Amino acid sequence: GYYDVTARLAHHPSASHTLALGLLHGRSRWRNTEDDRGPTSEDTADAGTDLVTLQHRWLPSTRTWLESVAFVSRDTGLNRHVDGTDSLNGSSWQWGLRSDATRVMGRHRVEGGFLLRQLSEDAITREFDRTAYRVTAQYDVDAFQGGAYLQDTWSSAGDRLSLTAGVRFD
């Protein structure tokens, strides 16, 4: 079985500003219902996801807009044998900030932005090896990711043809 819940709350302090809070919470569970399960058979598998976003959108003019999103998320997984031993126990989380800006100038649309995020993941897996469980994988890692881009899209009269050129760094 599974369930998830989402919610979004938006506030418009002015015609050009929007603030929004988004939430996602979800869980799933699988249960083995076979009759001939041994003690080292998989019994259950659980997974979960949580996400929170905070978004700001600003439209200072009809030709310029800025949007930023801060976020944090967490994913979990747990697989358990009939005897109660975990075959997989892991979690990952990340937090970050993304911001994008767009400016229209005549036939040109210039866009740019950046992404910063921190990622973390840990997990341990076990397998039964005839007489005992042994760890087959175990890790705990962290990473930082950053990136930015800038591009210009030129459109012809009538918008039948456009050309986009840009640069990206990750």
mmCIF file of C-alpha atoms in Angstrom:
data_model
loop_
_atom_site.group_PDB
_atom_site.id
_atom_site.type_symbol
_atom_site.label_atom_id
_atom_site.label_comp_id
_atom_site.label_asym_id
_atom_site.label_seq_id
_atom_site.Cartn_x
_atom_site.Cartn_y
_atom_site.Cartn_z
ATOM 1 C CA GLY A 1 0.000 0.000 0.000
ATOM 2 C CA TYR A 2 1.002 3.595 -0.290
ATOM 3 C CA TYR A 3 -0.199 7.094 0.434
ATOM 4 C CA ASP A 4 0.971 10.601 -0.199
ATOM 5 C CA VAL A 5 -0.148 14.044 0.831
ATOM 6 C CA THR A 6 0.662 17.295 -0.925
ATOM 7 C CA ALA A 7 -0.099 20.841 0.071
ATOM 8 C CA ARG A 8 0.682 24.278 -1.321
ATOM 9 C CA LEU A 9 0.120 27.598 0.363
ATOM 10 C CA ALA A 10 0.592 30.731 -1.740
ATOM 11 C CA HIS A 11 0.565 34.368 -0.677
ATOM 12 C CA HIS A 12 0.481 37.328 -3.067
ATOM 13 C CA PRO A 13 1.681 40.376 -1.099
ATOM 14 C CA SER A 14 1.423 42.430 -4.300
ATOM 15 C CA ALA A 15 0.514 41.935 -7.952
ATOM 16 C CA SER A 16 4.192 41.341 -8.792
ATOM 17 C CA HIS A 17 5.209 39.096 -5.858
ATOM 18 C CA THR A 18 4.278 35.525 -4.999
ATOM 19 C CA LEU A 19 5.511 33.537 -2.025
ATOM 20 C CA ALA A 20 4.642 29.843 -1.859
ATOM 21 C CA LEU A 21 5.278 26.970 0.507
ATOM 22 C CA GLY A 22 4.980 23.439 -0.867
ATOM 23 C CA LEU A 23 4.897 20.170 1.080
ATOM 24 C CA LEU A 24 4.968 16.530 -0.014
ATOM 25 C CA HIS A 25 4.865 13.546 2.334
ATOM 26 C CA GLY A 26 4.587 9.986 1.062
ATOM 27 C CA ARG A 27 5.021 6.442 2.326
ATOM 28 C CA SER A 28 4.757 3.001 0.772
ATOM 29 C CA ARG A 29 4.883 -0.543 2.150
ATOM 30 C CA TRP A 30 5.143 -3.924 0.526
ATOM 31 C CA ARG A 31 4.552 -7.118 2.509
ATOM 32 C CA ASN A 32 5.445 -10.618 1.338
ATOM 33 C CA THR A 33 2.379 -12.852 1.719
ATOM 34 C CA GLU A 34 3.794 -16.099 0.331
ATOM 35 C CA ASP A 35 3.132 -19.151 2.535
ATOM 36 C CA ASP A 36 6.517 -20.855 2.094
ATOM 37 C CA ARG A 37 8.736 -18.042 3.397
ATOM 38 C CA GLY A 38 11.897 -18.951 5.269
ATOM 39 C CA PRO A 39 13.435 -16.797 8.037
ATOM 40 C CA THR A 40 15.783 -15.113 5.536
ATOM 41 C CA SER A 41 13.045 -14.344 2.998
ATOM 42 C CA GLU A 42 12.108 -10.734 2.400
ATOM 43 C CA ASP A 43 9.163 -9.839 4.626
ATOM 44 C CA THR A 44 8.593 -6.115 4.176
ATOM 45 C CA ALA A 45 9.882 -3.164 2.182
ATOM 46 C CA ASP A 46 9.162 0.397 3.310
ATOM 47 C CA ALA A 47 9.954 3.650 1.522
ATOM 48 C CA GLY A 48 9.310 7.280 2.333
ATOM 49 C CA THR A 49 9.685 10.679 0.714
ATOM 50 C CA ASP A 50 9.392 14.160 2.208
ATOM 51 C CA LEU A 51 9.890 17.433 0.325
ATOM 52 C CA VAL A 52 9.525 21.054 1.423
ATOM 53 C CA THR A 53 9.896 23.988 -0.989
ATOM 54 C CA LEU A 54 9.815 27.725 -0.433
ATOM 55 C CA GLN A 55 9.365 29.708 -3.633
ATOM 56 C CA HIS A 56 9.569 33.435 -4.399
ATOM 57 C CA ARG A 57 8.485 34.850 -7.758
ATOM 58 C CA TRP A 58 8.920 38.525 -8.615
ATOM 59 C CA LEU A 59 7.714 40.216 -11.785
ATOM 60 C CA PRO A 60 9.166 43.748 -11.636
ATOM 61 C CA SER A 61 7.919 44.410 -15.188
ATOM 62 C CA THR A 62 6.248 42.615 -18.079
ATOM 63 C CA ARG A 63 9.718 42.041 -19.542
ATOM 64 C CA THR A 64 11.575 40.878 -16.420
ATOM 65 C CA TRP A 65 10.928 38.092 -13.952
ATOM 66 C CA LEU A 66 12.908 36.419 -11.199
ATOM 67 C CA GLU A 67 12.167 33.126 -9.489
ATOM 68 C CA SER A 68 13.955 31.449 -6.574
ATOM 69 C CA VAL A 69 13.241 28.147 -4.846
ATOM 70 C CA ALA A 70 14.791 26.806 -1.641
ATOM 71 C CA PHE A 71 14.189 23.134 -0.971
ATOM 72 C CA VAL A 72 14.946 20.248 1.361
ATOM 73 C CA SER A 73 14.079 16.596 0.740
ATOM 74 C CA ARG A 74 14.556 13.233 2.413
ATOM 75 C CA ASP A 75 14.076 9.688 1.059
ATOM 76 C CA THR A 76 14.217 6.525 3.159
ATOM 77 C CA GLY A 77 14.160 2.812 2.418
ATOM 78 C CA LEU A 78 14.044 -0.232 4.685
ATOM 79 C CA ASN A 79 13.778 -3.860 3.544
ATOM 80 C CA ARG A 80 13.458 -6.445 6.314
ATOM 81 C CA HIS A 81 13.699 -10.245 6.407
ATOM 82 C CA VAL A 82 11.172 -12.452 8.219
ATOM 83 C CA ASP A 83 13.668 -12.922 11.095
ATOM 84 C CA GLY A 84 13.818 -9.123 11.614
ATOM 85 C CA THR A 85 17.227 -8.538 10.000
ATOM 86 C CA ASP A 86 17.468 -5.536 7.668
ATOM 87 C CA SER A 87 18.566 -6.431 4.145
ATOM 88 C CA LEU A 88 18.611 -2.749 3.155
ATOM 89 C CA ASN A 89 18.526 0.313 5.347
ATOM 90 C CA GLY A 90 19.235 3.610 3.648
ATOM 91 C CA SER A 91 18.391 7.267 3.537
ATOM 92 C CA SER A 92 19.275 10.264 1.435
ATOM 93 C CA TRP A 93 18.618 13.938 1.828
ATOM 94 C CA GLN A 94 19.388 17.128 0.015
ATOM 95 C CA TRP A 95 18.901 20.834 0.447
ATOM 96 C CA GLY A 96 19.464 23.557 -2.063
ATOM 97 C CA LEU A 97 18.671 26.834 -3.726
ATOM 98 C CA ARG A 98 17.862 27.531 -7.356
ATOM 99 C CA SER A 99 17.380 30.977 -8.830
ATOM 100 C CA ASP A 100 16.524 32.005 -12.409
ATOM 101 C CA ALA A 101 16.159 35.414 -14.052
ATOM 102 C CA THR A 102 14.699 36.332 -17.444
ATOM 103 C CA ARG A 103 14.799 39.664 -19.292
ATOM 104 C CA VAL A 104 13.143 40.299 -22.672
ATOM 105 C CA MET A 105 14.821 43.024 -24.755
ATOM 106 C CA GLY A 106 13.246 43.463 -28.155
ATOM 107 C CA ARG A 107 13.809 40.222 -30.064
ATOM 108 C CA HIS A 108 16.193 38.883 -27.410
ATOM 109 C CA ARG A 109 15.278 36.876 -24.313
ATOM 110 C CA VAL A 110 18.244 36.633 -21.941
ATOM 111 C CA GLU A 111 18.069 34.005 -19.207
ATOM 112 C CA GLY A 112 20.452 33.088 -16.439
ATOM 113 C CA GLY A 113 20.490 31.270 -13.165
ATOM 114 C CA PHE A 114 22.268 29.073 -10.690
ATOM 115 C CA LEU A 115 21.787 25.973 -8.564
ATOM 116 C CA LEU A 116 23.487 25.146 -5.275
ATOM 117 C CA ARG A 117 22.731 21.923 -3.433
ATOM 118 C CA GLN A 118 24.134 19.636 -0.780
ATOM 119 C CA LEU A 119 23.449 15.904 -1.081
ATOM 120 C CA SER A 120 23.951 13.163 1.480
ATOM 121 C CA GLU A 121 23.263 9.432 1.352
ATOM 122 C CA ASP A 122 23.932 6.471 3.609
ATOM 123 C CA ALA A 123 23.029 2.819 3.216
ATOM 124 C CA ILE A 124 23.856 -0.674 4.375
ATOM 125 C CA THR A 125 22.857 -3.927 2.658
ATOM 126 C CA ARG A 126 23.088 -7.468 4.003
ATOM 127 C CA GLU A 127 22.731 -10.914 2.432
ATOM 128 C CA PHE A 128 22.410 -14.301 4.079
ATOM 129 C CA ASP A 129 25.410 -16.491 3.227
ATOM 130 C CA ARG A 130 24.429 -20.052 4.253
ATOM 131 C CA THR A 131 25.121 -19.577 7.975
ATOM 132 C CA ALA A 132 25.119 -15.858 8.723
ATOM 133 C CA TYR A 133 24.367 -12.428 7.327
ATOM 134 C CA ARG A 134 27.212 -10.495 5.783
ATOM 135 C CA VAL A 135 27.352 -6.835 4.850
ATOM 136 C CA THR A 136 27.523 -6.537 1.055
ATOM 137 C CA ALA A 137 27.630 -2.746 0.809
ATOM 138 C CA GLN A 138 27.952 0.091 3.271
ATOM 139 C CA TYR A 139 28.549 3.751 2.586
ATOM 140 C CA ASP A 140 27.976 7.251 3.892
ATOM 141 C CA VAL A 141 28.681 9.958 1.301
ATOM 142 C CA ASP A 142 28.203 13.707 0.940
ATOM 143 C CA ALA A 143 28.577 15.939 -2.088
ATOM 144 C CA PHE A 144 28.129 19.580 -3.006
ATOM 145 C CA GLN A 145 26.849 20.539 -6.438
ATOM 146 C CA GLY A 146 26.894 23.963 -7.986
ATOM 147 C CA GLY A 147 26.032 25.169 -11.445
ATOM 148 C CA ALA A 148 25.133 28.239 -13.445
ATOM 149 C CA TYR A 149 23.946 29.103 -16.932
ATOM 150 C CA LEU A 150 23.453 32.105 -19.211
ATOM 151 C CA GLN A 151 21.705 32.035 -22.580
ATOM 152 C CA ASP A 152 20.267 34.388 -25.175
ATOM 153 C CA THR A 153 17.400 33.479 -27.477
ATOM 154 C CA TRP A 154 16.962 35.624 -30.572
ATOM 155 C CA SER A 155 13.612 35.444 -32.371
ATOM 156 C CA SER A 156 12.866 36.641 -35.878
ATOM 157 C CA ALA A 157 9.974 38.887 -36.741
ATOM 158 C CA GLY A 158 6.799 36.835 -36.396
ATOM 159 C CA ASP A 159 8.530 34.352 -34.061
ATOM 160 C CA ARG A 160 8.814 31.719 -36.833
ATOM 161 C CA LEU A 161 12.527 31.250 -36.268
ATOM 162 C CA SER A 162 14.593 31.444 -33.115
ATOM 163 C CA LEU A 163 18.227 30.842 -32.256
ATOM 164 C CA THR A 164 19.494 30.110 -28.745
ATOM 165 C CA ALA A 165 23.145 30.315 -27.677
ATOM 166 C CA GLY A 166 24.443 29.948 -24.172
ATOM 167 C CA VAL A 167 26.967 28.646 -21.701
ATOM 168 C CA ARG A 168 26.572 26.328 -18.738
ATOM 169 C CA PHE A 169 28.877 25.383 -15.891
ATOM 170 C CA ASP A 170 28.245 22.446 -13.544
#
